[in-house]
Amino acid sequence: MAPKPAPARLLAWYRAHRRDLPWRSTREPYAIWVSEVMLQQTRVETVIPYYERFLERFPGVEQLAAADEEEVLAAWSGLGYYRRARQLHRAAREVVASGGDLPITAAGLRRLPGIGEYTAAAIASIAFGEAVPTLDGNVLRLTSRLTAEAGDVRRAAVRRGLAEVAAGLLDPVRPGESNQAMMELGATVCRPRAPRCLACPLGEGCRALAGGDPERFPVAGGGRPTEKVFGVAAVVETEGRVLLARRSAAEAFLPGIWEVPWVVESRSPAAAAALAGRYGGEWRLGEPLGKVRHGITWRDLEIEVRPAHRRSPGGVAEGPEMGWFARSEMESLPTSSLLGKILRLTGA
DNA sequence: GATACGTGGAG
DNA sequence: TCTCCAAGTAT
């Protein structure tokens, strides 16, 4: 007899091991919606009491829409990410204004404030039976391990591939239950650390388990950890204008981005001296921050970079273009987040 | 694609 | 104490 297909094994496991959670005893769209928004980046145990109190206070979308924002926020107080409460409230008013029923497809739900890709799929599959996979953190981890996905899961293409894997685990007749089964499996068995692979119904086909180190997945960050490096930035300011340099378009990393001249080099006094010498300053590793000499503010920086993105000393300063810009002008330039940090550190 | 957004639990 | 991060979304 052939072994049961994966979607069936998954469902069987879920029915035997699922936790009894308040929102699992209903398929009412509003209740599912509230639970899914509350569960965004928030632990199940934390959500439970909030969910029960919220539904008692606002039993349906009409009551929620009729409430003052202040009341809604009060009910949310302590849960965190308060934008969720405001957007849920706003969305409830939109729903009531357009008839009182939630959109029944993921695409329709997706247009409501506070409902992103995940939440739209969750509500559509659980409350309305649409066969769309939910790619939350749990499912991402589960599918990346099943396939031993080596690509960075922050990349859109990799995530699309994992969504395909999740779609393959869906029972088309019970997509909501399948999705919850994947999330439950990810939360209780395929955990971030110390996964319980012996208890996993999908262990037989899991490539990460076969590889011997499931915790290696999901891969984020190009496969290599970030490293702390020490560097220095030169904020050269004259008459209210700041000297910026731009990389050549030929450079692979951040071409065309304006930056203050800076170097990044792992604990290399030589590199620091080279830059300091170029601008006539004197600088040594470990000196206090914000030293000003002749209009030049030198900033020590400790930042995290990926080894693949390490540039040679003075990489930016050696770019083909240099220019002076008022701080107000910089808002319209393509700049890196690092520039913003540096300018904030050096004040107005 | 990187970041900000809140809080509390686990290792 | 400290880091990581948990059923993400919006910008």
PDB file of C-alpha atoms (C1' of nucleotides) in Angstrom, chain A residues 24 39 41 83 114 116 119 136 138, chain C residues 3-11:
ATOM      1  CA  ARG A  24     -10.338  27.494  16.342  1.00  0.00           C
ATOM      2  CA  LEU A  39      -1.508  37.116  16.066  1.00  0.00           C
ATOM      3  CA  GLN A  41       4.127  39.057  15.399  1.00  0.00           C
ATOM      4  CA  ARG A  83      -1.217  50.606  14.394  1.00  0.00           C
ATOM      5  CA  GLY A 114      -3.868  46.151   8.130  1.00  0.00           C
ATOM      6  CA  GLY A 116      -1.330  42.073   4.157  1.00  0.00           C
ATOM      7  CA  THR A 119      -3.595  37.818   6.799  1.00  0.00           C
ATOM      8  CA  ASP A 136       3.926  33.119   7.720  1.00  0.00           C
ATOM      9  CA  ASN A 138       6.134  29.119  10.677  1.00  0.00           C
TER      10      ASN A 138
ATOM     11  C1'  DT C   3      19.830  38.588  22.536  1.00  0.00           C
ATOM     12  C1'  DC C   4      16.511  36.747  19.740  1.00  0.00           C
ATOM     13  C1'  DC C   5      12.273  36.897  18.050  1.00  0.00           C
ATOM     14  C1'  DA C   6       6.787  35.510  17.614  1.00  0.00           C
ATOM     15  C1'  DA C   7       0.454  33.472  13.057  1.00  0.00           C
ATOM     16  C1'  DG C   8       3.393  40.837   9.557  1.00  0.00           C
ATOM     17  C1'  DT C   9       2.249  45.400   7.541  1.00  0.00           C
ATOM     18  C1'  DA C  10       3.217  49.761   5.641  1.00  0.00           C
ATOM     19  C1'  DT C  11       6.471  52.790   3.853  1.00  0.00           C
TER      20       DT C  11
END
